[in-house]
């Protein structure tokens, strides 16, 4: 169980599951592994930790499953094989589908005032190759990787710093480590729970053979030559890729691990980890499913292949526009199509660039009245009906009702269709002159023609822009859609040449107070609304532009206050003020949220009919525990 001192005591951080020693359960051997027992594997009772994570399926309305079978799924490119480490979602601490943080790989966490974090591993936990997983694996990451200038020239990642200072790191014993800061570090635990976590542990027994501190220099040089890399550091980094799943020899703690081989990078076989740490109350080791087969296919034909019944589980590369076709194929192909709400703040969002280089556009985009006018000039109900058959929810790009931070006005402020008010606001700004076709003129005489740049990856975005263009004509604004590429758009945002773009909305539309509000403040250069401000923050002022717009300045202050916060109540107040600013200012012009993601399921149990589909938090299938899915 978890013992917590500090703000989590209120219940945001809770016990993982039953805390039973391995001896309290009568383990059942996994049928597909039984022939290996006594040969290359010990019995299951010796493979799982002494205190495994025992999952209470029936208490959560799920069934105790039956081991066996394989899940076929399709991916659009070879590197998407890394999604197995997302969907498997074994984390030191992880989110449940109720957005609660719980220990997972860890047996326990003690938190003192958000400054001292004591991590307790499970005794007897083993890597996928059977080698013990101990505090040495965390020590190796911190002392030999994270603070090694050859491997991490930029130094410790931000989540390991508090007040710009590193922690004091201690190895307490074989299964206990401690990180201590002088100031609170609320970033640590949410970072460990991400869909792409930092993996603050590494299989030291495997990776030491590639590390200059431990390996023979001549052997390292010979290996580097064979791998065609320059030196031990790039060799080490090539072998050390806990996320990408491209090194089959790298031991893992995930439910499935990559099997060596593959049909020229087109078909990847992921097999069960025989040392996985989760078991059910019947004594069966998870995952239930023996194998996950990922086959690369052209993204354009994945919906058709899914409809033909070629997969058992599919959400990647299918979307809302495929729902009708998928529903039509259910009876013939024997699958079901579940519709999960997408957890983004908005499915589509217009992003005025507040750091545009053109002085006229910069002033206009920063004028709250201008953004309000553009928002009021959009008929979101029409977009919802035409593009999403009325299944979405019109409104702003902001948090969703699933978030404990949600308030009704966040969705509705300045989000109704009111062309009369929009025209009045544009007149108030002084944009009263028009050319013959009714399009307004900018202060310098140019027509008010907004080029909205798109990555060209989503036809629905282009369709939405066509509908917006029609209603914007009524307020004297001309819209031109300009398909491009995401890298080009980001470069143009950083140069200031971008005026406006269309993108998906906030990635995390379901935050809790304990999740960092990094998307809601100009903290990263990839954010197209304020790329130069984000770059300034990321580089500590070495590049980009210092924010000179009061709402942005306040958002940065609030974000920094969150980083220094030490209580959930304090964090909730910070979040609320940031969301109030976004609702008041309409920094993003969202269109429709809670659009449904089709999830095709064939013969699998324990897959929720109604689930959250998102990246962070969510990890797609991750928070729904894909290791608990099983075949009827």
Tab-separated table of N, CA and C in Angstrom, residues 87-221:
chain	number	residue	atom	x	y	z
A	87	UNK	N	0.849	1.705	-24.973
A	87	UNK	CA	-0.372	0.966	-24.648
A	87	UNK	C	-0.184	0.047	-23.444
A	88	UNK	N	1.021	-0.541	-23.311
A	88	UNK	CA	1.278	-1.402	-22.160
A	88	UNK	C	1.199	-0.645	-20.851
A	89	UNK	N	1.662	0.585	-20.850
A	89	UNK	CA	1.519	1.551	-19.759
A	89	UNK	C	1.910	0.985	-18.388
A	90	UNK	N	3.025	0.283	-18.320
A	90	UNK	CA	3.621	-0.030	-17.021
A	90	UNK	C	4.497	1.155	-16.641
A	91	UNK	N	4.173	1.807	-15.540
A	91	UNK	CA	4.857	3.028	-15.120
A	91	UNK	C	5.208	2.931	-13.640
A	92	UNK	N	6.199	3.671	-13.223
A	92	UNK	CA	6.490	3.708	-11.788
A	92	UNK	C	5.241	4.095	-11.014
A	93	UNK	N	4.589	5.165	-11.463
A	93	UNK	CA	3.246	5.516	-11.018
A	93	UNK	C	2.439	5.819	-12.274
A	94	UNK	N	1.154	5.534	-12.254
A	94	UNK	CA	0.347	5.750	-13.449
A	94	UNK	C	-1.054	6.194	-13.106
A	95	UNK	N	-1.749	6.720	-14.118
A	95	UNK	CA	-3.130	7.164	-13.943
A	95	UNK	C	-4.092	5.999	-14.138
A	96	UNK	N	-5.155	6.019	-13.361
A	96	UNK	CA	-6.283	5.138	-13.626
A	96	UNK	C	-7.218	5.845	-14.602
A	97	UNK	N	-8.273	5.144	-15.024
A	97	UNK	CA	-9.233	5.795	-15.920
A	97	UNK	C	-10.079	6.830	-15.180
A	98	UNK	N	-9.892	6.933	-13.856
A	98	UNK	CA	-10.531	7.995	-13.078
A	98	UNK	C	-9.563	9.146	-12.811
A	99	UNK	N	-8.403	9.119	-13.502
A	99	UNK	CA	-7.376	10.160	-13.410
A	99	UNK	C	-6.745	10.248	-12.024
A	100	UNK	N	-6.703	9.118	-11.328
A	100	UNK	CA	-6.021	9.052	-10.040
A	100	UNK	C	-4.628	8.480	-10.261
A	101	UNK	N	-3.645	9.069	-9.602
A	101	UNK	CA	-2.278	8.551	-9.662
A	101	UNK	C	-2.116	7.431	-8.643
A	102	UNK	N	-1.590	6.293	-9.112
A	102	UNK	CA	-1.369	5.160	-8.226
A	102	UNK	C	-0.013	4.524	-8.518
A	103	UNK	N	0.613	3.945	-7.501
A	103	UNK	CA	1.859	3.223	-7.755
A	103	UNK	C	1.594	1.991	-8.594
A	104	UNK	N	2.551	1.636	-9.415
A	104	UNK	CA	2.379	0.519	-10.341
A	104	UNK	C	3.623	-0.363	-10.286
A	105	UNK	N	4.653	0.008	-11.036
A	105	UNK	CA	5.921	-0.701	-10.903
A	105	UNK	C	6.431	-0.541	-9.472
A	106	UNK	N	6.261	0.639	-8.919
A	106	UNK	CA	6.626	0.868	-7.525
A	106	UNK	C	5.609	0.208	-6.599
A	107	UNK	N	6.095	-0.307	-5.491
A	107	UNK	CA	5.195	-0.831	-4.463
A	107	UNK	C	4.591	0.305	-3.653
A	108	UNK	N	5.383	1.369	-3.475
A	108	UNK	CA	4.986	2.421	-2.548
A	108	UNK	C	5.771	3.689	-2.864
A	109	UNK	N	5.177	4.828	-2.523
A	109	UNK	CA	5.861	6.118	-2.615
A	109	UNK	C	5.551	6.902	-1.349
A	110	UNK	N	6.568	7.470	-0.749
A	110	UNK	CA	6.354	8.392	0.364
A	110	UNK	C	6.731	9.785	-0.107
A	111	UNK	N	5.820	10.748	0.106
A	111	UNK	CA	6.039	12.122	-0.338
A	111	UNK	C	5.939	13.051	0.864
A	112	UNK	N	6.986	13.794	1.111
A	112	UNK	CA	6.998	14.733	2.228
A	112	UNK	C	7.037	16.164	1.685
A	113	UNK	N	5.883	16.838	1.784
A	113	UNK	CA	5.767	18.251	1.396
A	113	UNK	C	6.198	18.507	-0.047
A	114	UNK	N	6.056	17.521	-0.891
A	114	UNK	CA	6.438	17.635	-2.300
A	114	UNK	C	7.926	17.916	-2.490
A	115	UNK	N	8.719	17.676	-1.438
A	115	UNK	CA	10.156	17.936	-1.517
A	115	UNK	C	10.985	16.656	-1.458
A	116	UNK	N	10.516	15.701	-0.696
A	116	UNK	CA	11.249	14.452	-0.497
A	116	UNK	C	10.393	13.296	-1.009
A	117	UNK	N	10.917	12.556	-1.979
A	117	UNK	CA	10.204	11.447	-2.598
A	117	UNK	C	11.002	10.158	-2.356
A	118	UNK	N	10.434	9.263	-1.596
A	118	UNK	CA	11.068	7.972	-1.332
A	118	UNK	C	10.336	6.909	-2.143
A	119	UNK	N	11.049	6.269	-3.058
A	119	UNK	CA	10.472	5.280	-3.965
A	119	UNK	C	10.828	3.881	-3.496
A	120	UNK	N	9.807	3.059	-3.315
A	120	UNK	CA	9.995	1.686	-2.872
A	120	UNK	C	9.673	0.733	-4.025
A	121	UNK	N	10.655	-0.034	-4.439
A	121	UNK	CA	10.457	-1.030	-5.477
A	121	UNK	C	9.860	-2.298	-4.861
A	122	UNK	N	9.402	-3.192	-5.714
A	122	UNK	CA	8.848	-4.468	-5.256
A	122	UNK	C	9.982	-5.487	-5.105
A	123	UNK	N	10.101	-6.087	-3.955
A	123	UNK	CA	11.129	-7.098	-3.759
A	123	UNK	C	10.910	-8.259	-4.722
A	124	UNK	N	11.986	-8.692	-5.333
A	124	UNK	CA	11.900	-9.827	-6.238
A	124	UNK	C	11.433	-9.485	-7.640
A	125	UNK	N	11.213	-8.190	-7.932
A	125	UNK	CA	10.814	-7.789	-9.286
A	125	UNK	C	11.987	-8.035	-10.243
A	126	UNK	N	11.669	-8.520	-11.433
A	126	UNK	CA	12.718	-8.854	-12.393
A	126	UNK	C	12.444	-8.218	-13.753
A	127	UNK	N	13.528	-7.946	-14.466
A	127	UNK	CA	13.428	-7.507	-15.857
A	127	UNK	C	12.936	-8.661	-16.724
A	128	UNK	N	12.597	-8.344	-17.957
A	128	UNK	CA	12.045	-9.366	-18.857
A	128	UNK	C	13.021	-10.497	-19.162
A	129	UNK	N	14.321	-10.287	-18.885
A	129	UNK	CA	15.303	-11.354	-19.076
A	129	UNK	C	15.580	-12.114	-17.787
A	130	UNK	N	14.835	-11.807	-16.707
A	130	UNK	CA	14.973	-12.521	-15.450
A	130	UNK	C	15.971	-11.928	-14.483
A	131	UNK	N	16.664	-10.863	-14.874
A	131	UNK	CA	17.643	-10.239	-13.979
A	131	UNK	C	16.911	-9.341	-12.984
A	132	UNK	N	17.357	-9.298	-11.714
A	132	UNK	CA	16.670	-8.472	-10.704
A	132	UNK	C	16.598	-6.991	-11.086
A	133	UNK	N	15.440	-6.406	-10.818
A	133	UNK	CA	15.229	-4.963	-10.965
A	133	UNK	C	15.368	-4.356	-9.581
A	134	UNK	N	16.413	-3.549	-9.377
A	134	UNK	CA	16.720	-3.029	-8.041
A	134	UNK	C	17.020	-1.537	-8.096
A	135	UNK	N	17.344	-0.983	-6.943
A	135	UNK	CA	17.691	0.435	-6.857
A	135	UNK	C	18.936	0.758	-7.676
A	136	UNK	N	19.761	-0.241	-7.978
A	136	UNK	CA	20.932	-0.010	-8.817
A	136	UNK	C	20.520	0.491	-10.195
A	137	UNK	N	19.355	0.068	-10.675
A	137	UNK	CA	18.894	0.489	-11.999
A	137	UNK	C	18.474	1.960	-12.015
A	138	UNK	N	18.004	2.471	-10.882
A	138	UNK	CA	17.698	3.900	-10.779
A	138	UNK	C	18.986	4.698	-10.555
A	139	UNK	N	19.859	4.158	-9.704
A	139	UNK	CA	21.148	4.827	-9.493
A	139	UNK	C	21.920	4.950	-10.803
A	140	UNK	N	21.926	3.886	-11.584
A	140	UNK	CA	22.644	3.890	-12.861
A	140	UNK	C	22.099	4.986	-13.777
A	141	UNK	N	20.748	5.115	-13.811
A	141	UNK	CA	20.169	6.179	-14.650
A	141	UNK	C	20.616	7.552	-14.161
A	142	UNK	N	20.502	7.794	-12.851
A	142	UNK	CA	20.762	9.145	-12.348
A	142	UNK	C	22.242	9.496	-12.419
A	143	UNK	N	23.101	8.628	-11.945
A	143	UNK	CA	24.516	8.974	-11.811
A	143	UNK	C	25.319	8.732	-13.085
A	144	UNK	N	24.915	7.752	-13.890
A	144	UNK	CA	25.727	7.389	-15.046
A	144	UNK	C	25.132	7.802	-16.387
A	145	UNK	N	23.870	8.228	-16.382
A	145	UNK	CA	23.238	8.677	-17.641
A	145	UNK	C	22.788	10.132	-17.514
A	146	UNK	N	21.864	10.390	-16.582
A	146	UNK	CA	21.240	11.715	-16.508
A	146	UNK	C	22.233	12.821	-16.160
A	147	UNK	N	23.243	12.517	-15.378
A	147	UNK	CA	24.214	13.537	-14.994
A	147	UNK	C	25.562	13.337	-15.695
A	148	UNK	N	25.555	12.522	-16.741
A	148	UNK	CA	26.780	12.301	-17.514
A	148	UNK	C	26.797	13.258	-18.697
A	149	UNK	N	27.755	14.186	-18.774
A	149	UNK	CA	27.748	15.193	-19.852
A	149	UNK	C	27.943	14.599	-21.249
A	150	UNK	N	28.544	13.424	-21.354
A	150	UNK	CA	28.689	12.789	-22.672
A	150	UNK	C	27.361	12.267	-23.190
A	151	UNK	N	26.487	11.839	-22.282
A	151	UNK	CA	25.196	11.279	-22.675
A	151	UNK	C	24.080	12.316	-22.584
A	152	UNK	N	24.197	13.253	-21.652
A	152	UNK	CA	23.173	14.292	-21.473
A	152	UNK	C	23.858	15.657	-21.419
A	153	UNK	N	24.325	16.166	-22.558
A	153	UNK	CA	25.070	17.431	-22.552
A	153	UNK	C	24.266	18.622	-22.060
A	154	UNK	N	22.940	18.540	-22.122
A	154	UNK	CA	22.104	19.663	-21.663
A	154	UNK	C	21.807	19.589	-20.174
A	155	UNK	N	22.278	18.526	-19.521
A	155	UNK	CA	22.076	18.419	-18.088
A	155	UNK	C	20.764	17.742	-17.729
A	156	UNK	N	20.421	17.801	-16.468
A	156	UNK	CA	19.209	17.149	-15.978
A	156	UNK	C	17.963	17.734	-16.624
A	157	UNK	N	16.964	16.894	-16.911
A	157	UNK	CA	15.704	17.413	-17.459
A	157	UNK	C	14.990	18.282	-16.434
A	158	UNK	N	14.088	19.116	-16.928
A	158	UNK	CA	13.426	20.109	-16.079
A	158	UNK	C	12.696	19.470	-14.899
A	159	UNK	N	12.092	18.298	-15.091
A	159	UNK	CA	11.303	17.703	-14.018
A	159	UNK	C	12.180	17.227	-12.854
A	160	UNK	N	13.509	17.167	-13.082
A	160	UNK	CA	14.426	16.776	-12.015
A	160	UNK	C	15.052	17.989	-11.328
A	161	UNK	N	14.590	19.166	-11.675
A	161	UNK	CA	15.098	20.385	-11.063
A	161	UNK	C	13.981	21.087	-10.295
A	162	UNK	N	14.319	21.642	-9.169
A	162	UNK	CA	13.370	22.463	-8.425
A	162	UNK	C	14.114	23.704	-7.960
A	163	UNK	N	13.602	24.857	-8.352
A	163	UNK	CA	14.346	26.079	-8.113
A	163	UNK	C	15.667	26.059	-8.851
A	164	UNK	N	15.653	25.411	-10.014
A	164	UNK	CA	16.844	25.253	-10.859
A	164	UNK	C	17.950	24.449	-10.180
A	165	UNK	N	17.627	23.731	-9.125
A	165	UNK	CA	18.627	22.939	-8.424
A	165	UNK	C	18.303	21.451	-8.557
A	166	UNK	N	19.336	20.614	-8.663
A	166	UNK	CA	19.119	19.171	-8.729
A	166	UNK	C	18.783	18.612	-7.348
A	167	UNK	N	18.323	17.370	-7.290
A	167	UNK	CA	18.013	16.770	-5.991
A	167	UNK	C	19.254	16.206	-5.325
A	168	UNK	N	19.111	15.892	-4.066
A	168	UNK	CA	20.061	15.009	-3.401
A	168	UNK	C	19.536	13.597	-3.616
A	169	UNK	N	20.378	12.741	-4.172
A	169	UNK	CA	19.940	11.382	-4.481
A	169	UNK	C	20.584	10.403	-3.515
A	170	UNK	N	19.769	9.489	-2.980
A	170	UNK	CA	20.277	8.486	-2.044
A	170	UNK	C	19.777	7.099	-2.429
A	171	UNK	N	20.639	6.121	-2.341
A	171	UNK	CA	20.236	4.718	-2.389
A	171	UNK	C	20.107	4.263	-0.946
A	172	UNK	N	18.891	4.000	-0.509
A	172	UNK	CA	18.643	3.626	0.880
A	172	UNK	C	18.955	2.148	1.099
A	173	UNK	N	18.446	1.315	0.214
A	173	UNK	CA	18.745	-0.114	0.240
A	173	UNK	C	18.466	-0.681	-1.140
A	174	UNK	N	18.423	-1.977	-1.264
A	174	UNK	CA	18.319	-2.629	-2.566
A	174	UNK	C	17.021	-2.297	-3.293
A	175	UNK	N	15.979	-1.937	-2.553
A	175	UNK	CA	14.686	-1.649	-3.185
A	175	UNK	C	14.165	-0.254	-2.832
A	176	UNK	N	15.026	0.628	-2.349
A	176	UNK	CA	14.563	1.958	-1.929
A	176	UNK	C	15.554	3.028	-2.361
A	177	UNK	N	15.023	4.077	-2.990
A	177	UNK	CA	15.840	5.243	-3.316
A	177	UNK	C	15.087	6.493	-2.884
A	178	UNK	N	15.821	7.598	-2.769
A	178	UNK	CA	15.180	8.835	-2.325
A	178	UNK	C	15.736	10.015	-3.121
A	179	UNK	N	14.809	10.886	-3.579
A	179	UNK	CA	15.161	12.155	-4.203
A	179	UNK	C	14.670	13.272	-3.286
A	180	UNK	N	15.565	14.203	-2.944
A	180	UNK	CA	15.204	15.285	-2.019
A	180	UNK	C	15.571	16.638	-2.620
A	181	UNK	N	14.614	17.561	-2.582
A	181	UNK	CA	14.848	18.930	-3.025
A	181	UNK	C	14.585	19.898	-1.872
A	182	UNK	N	15.174	21.069	-1.942
A	182	UNK	CA	14.923	22.101	-0.934
A	182	UNK	C	13.565	22.758	-1.141
A	183	UNK	N	13.105	22.765	-2.413
A	183	UNK	CA	11.824	23.372	-2.749
A	183	UNK	C	10.901	22.308	-3.341
A	184	UNK	N	9.590	22.540	-3.348
A	184	UNK	CA	8.661	21.545	-3.879
A	184	UNK	C	8.933	21.223	-5.349
A	185	UNK	N	8.669	20.000	-5.721
A	185	UNK	CA	8.804	19.574	-7.111
A	185	UNK	C	7.543	18.806	-7.529
A	186	UNK	N	6.445	19.525	-7.780
A	186	UNK	CA	5.202	18.843	-8.155
A	186	UNK	C	5.225	18.226	-9.549
A	187	UNK	N	6.291	18.477	-10.317
A	187	UNK	CA	6.384	17.909	-11.660
A	187	UNK	C	6.729	16.426	-11.659
A	188	UNK	N	7.396	15.952	-10.616
A	188	UNK	CA	8.008	14.627	-10.677
A	188	UNK	C	7.004	13.506	-10.956
A	189	UNK	N	6.003	13.345	-10.108
A	189	UNK	CA	5.101	12.206	-10.249
A	189	UNK	C	4.279	12.261	-11.535
A	190	UNK	N	3.694	13.414	-11.920
A	190	UNK	CA	2.994	13.440	-13.207
A	190	UNK	C	3.892	13.093	-14.386
A	191	UNK	N	5.168	13.482	-14.312
A	191	UNK	CA	6.090	13.166	-15.404
A	191	UNK	C	6.289	11.653	-15.515
A	192	UNK	N	6.391	10.982	-14.392
A	192	UNK	CA	6.596	9.536	-14.395
A	192	UNK	C	5.393	8.788	-14.965
A	193	UNK	N	4.221	9.434	-14.969
A	193	UNK	CA	2.991	8.784	-15.424
A	193	UNK	C	2.651	9.069	-16.881
A	194	UNK	N	3.511	9.756	-17.587
A	194	UNK	CA	3.194	10.147	-18.964
A	194	UNK	C	3.157	8.950	-19.917
A	195	UNK	N	2.521	9.168	-21.060
A	195	UNK	CA	2.489	8.126	-22.086
A	195	UNK	C	3.892	7.832	-22.600
A	196	UNK	N	4.732	8.879	-22.670
A	196	UNK	CA	6.151	8.689	-22.942
A	196	UNK	C	6.916	9.158	-21.709
A	197	UNK	N	7.118	8.280	-20.753
A	197	UNK	CA	7.754	8.687	-19.501
A	197	UNK	C	9.255	8.838	-19.669
A	198	UNK	N	9.916	9.419	-18.682
A	198	UNK	CA	11.366	9.610	-18.796
A	198	UNK	C	12.168	8.351	-18.490
A	199	UNK	N	11.512	7.275	-17.981
A	199	UNK	CA	12.226	6.042	-17.639
A	199	UNK	C	13.442	6.358	-16.764
A	200	UNK	N	13.179	6.738	-15.525
A	200	UNK	CA	14.277	7.100	-14.628
A	200	UNK	C	14.940	5.849	-14.036
A	201	UNK	N	14.814	4.771	-14.750
A	201	UNK	CA	15.492	3.521	-14.411
A	201	UNK	C	15.971	2.916	-15.732
A	202	UNK	N	17.040	2.157	-15.664
A	202	UNK	CA	17.571	1.491	-16.855
A	202	UNK	C	18.093	0.108	-16.461
A	203	UNK	N	18.072	-0.855	-17.371
A	203	UNK	CA	18.654	-2.168	-17.074
A	203	UNK	C	20.175	-2.068	-17.025
A	204	UNK	N	20.687	-1.750	-15.853
A	204	UNK	CA	22.123	-1.501	-15.704
A	204	UNK	C	22.954	-2.705	-16.113
A	205	UNK	N	22.466	-3.911	-15.791
A	205	UNK	CA	23.233	-5.118	-16.090
A	205	UNK	C	23.463	-5.297	-17.587
A	206	UNK	N	22.548	-4.783	-18.401
A	206	UNK	CA	22.684	-4.871	-19.861
A	206	UNK	C	23.471	-3.688	-20.416
A	207	UNK	N	23.155	-2.472	-19.978
A	207	UNK	CA	23.718	-1.275	-20.593
A	207	UNK	C	25.142	-0.965	-20.153
A	208	UNK	N	25.571	-1.504	-19.049
A	208	UNK	CA	26.943	-1.218	-18.597
A	208	UNK	C	27.995	-1.671	-19.612
A	209	UNK	N	27.656	-2.682	-20.426
A	209	UNK	CA	28.624	-3.164	-21.417
A	209	UNK	C	28.892	-2.134	-22.509
A	210	UNK	N	28.057	-1.083	-22.583
A	210	UNK	CA	28.232	-0.032	-23.589
A	210	UNK	C	28.681	1.293	-22.965
A	211	UNK	N	28.970	1.300	-21.683
A	211	UNK	CA	29.278	2.534	-20.956
A	211	UNK	C	30.772	2.604	-20.659
A	212	UNK	N	31.357	3.754	-20.939
A	212	UNK	CA	32.806	3.918	-20.789
A	212	UNK	C	33.278	3.716	-19.355
A	213	UNK	N	32.419	3.950	-18.392
A	213	UNK	CA	32.802	3.798	-16.986
A	213	UNK	C	32.987	2.332	-16.609
A	214	UNK	N	32.302	1.449	-17.329
A	214	UNK	CA	32.289	0.046	-16.928
A	214	UNK	C	32.919	-0.908	-17.954
A	215	UNK	N	32.935	-0.522	-19.217
A	215	UNK	CA	33.366	-1.434	-20.275
A	215	UNK	C	34.816	-1.185	-20.681
A	216	UNK	N	35.428	-2.198	-21.241
A	216	UNK	CA	36.783	-2.091	-21.771
A	216	UNK	C	36.795	-1.152	-22.974
A	217	UNK	N	37.734	-0.210	-22.992
A	217	UNK	CA	37.772	0.808	-24.047
A	217	UNK	C	37.952	0.195	-25.421
A	218	UNK	N	38.796	-0.815	-25.540
A	218	UNK	CA	39.031	-1.445	-26.844
A	218	UNK	C	37.780	-2.159	-27.340
A	219	UNK	N	37.087	-2.818	-26.427
A	219	UNK	CA	35.852	-3.500	-26.824
A	219	UNK	C	34.788	-2.486	-27.260
A	220	UNK	N	34.691	-1.379	-26.525
A	220	UNK	CA	33.731	-0.341	-26.890
A	220	UNK	C	34.031	0.220	-28.277
A	221	UNK	N	35.304	0.470	-28.546
A	221	UNK	CA	35.698	1.013	-29.846
A	221	UNK	C	35.345	0.041	-30.973
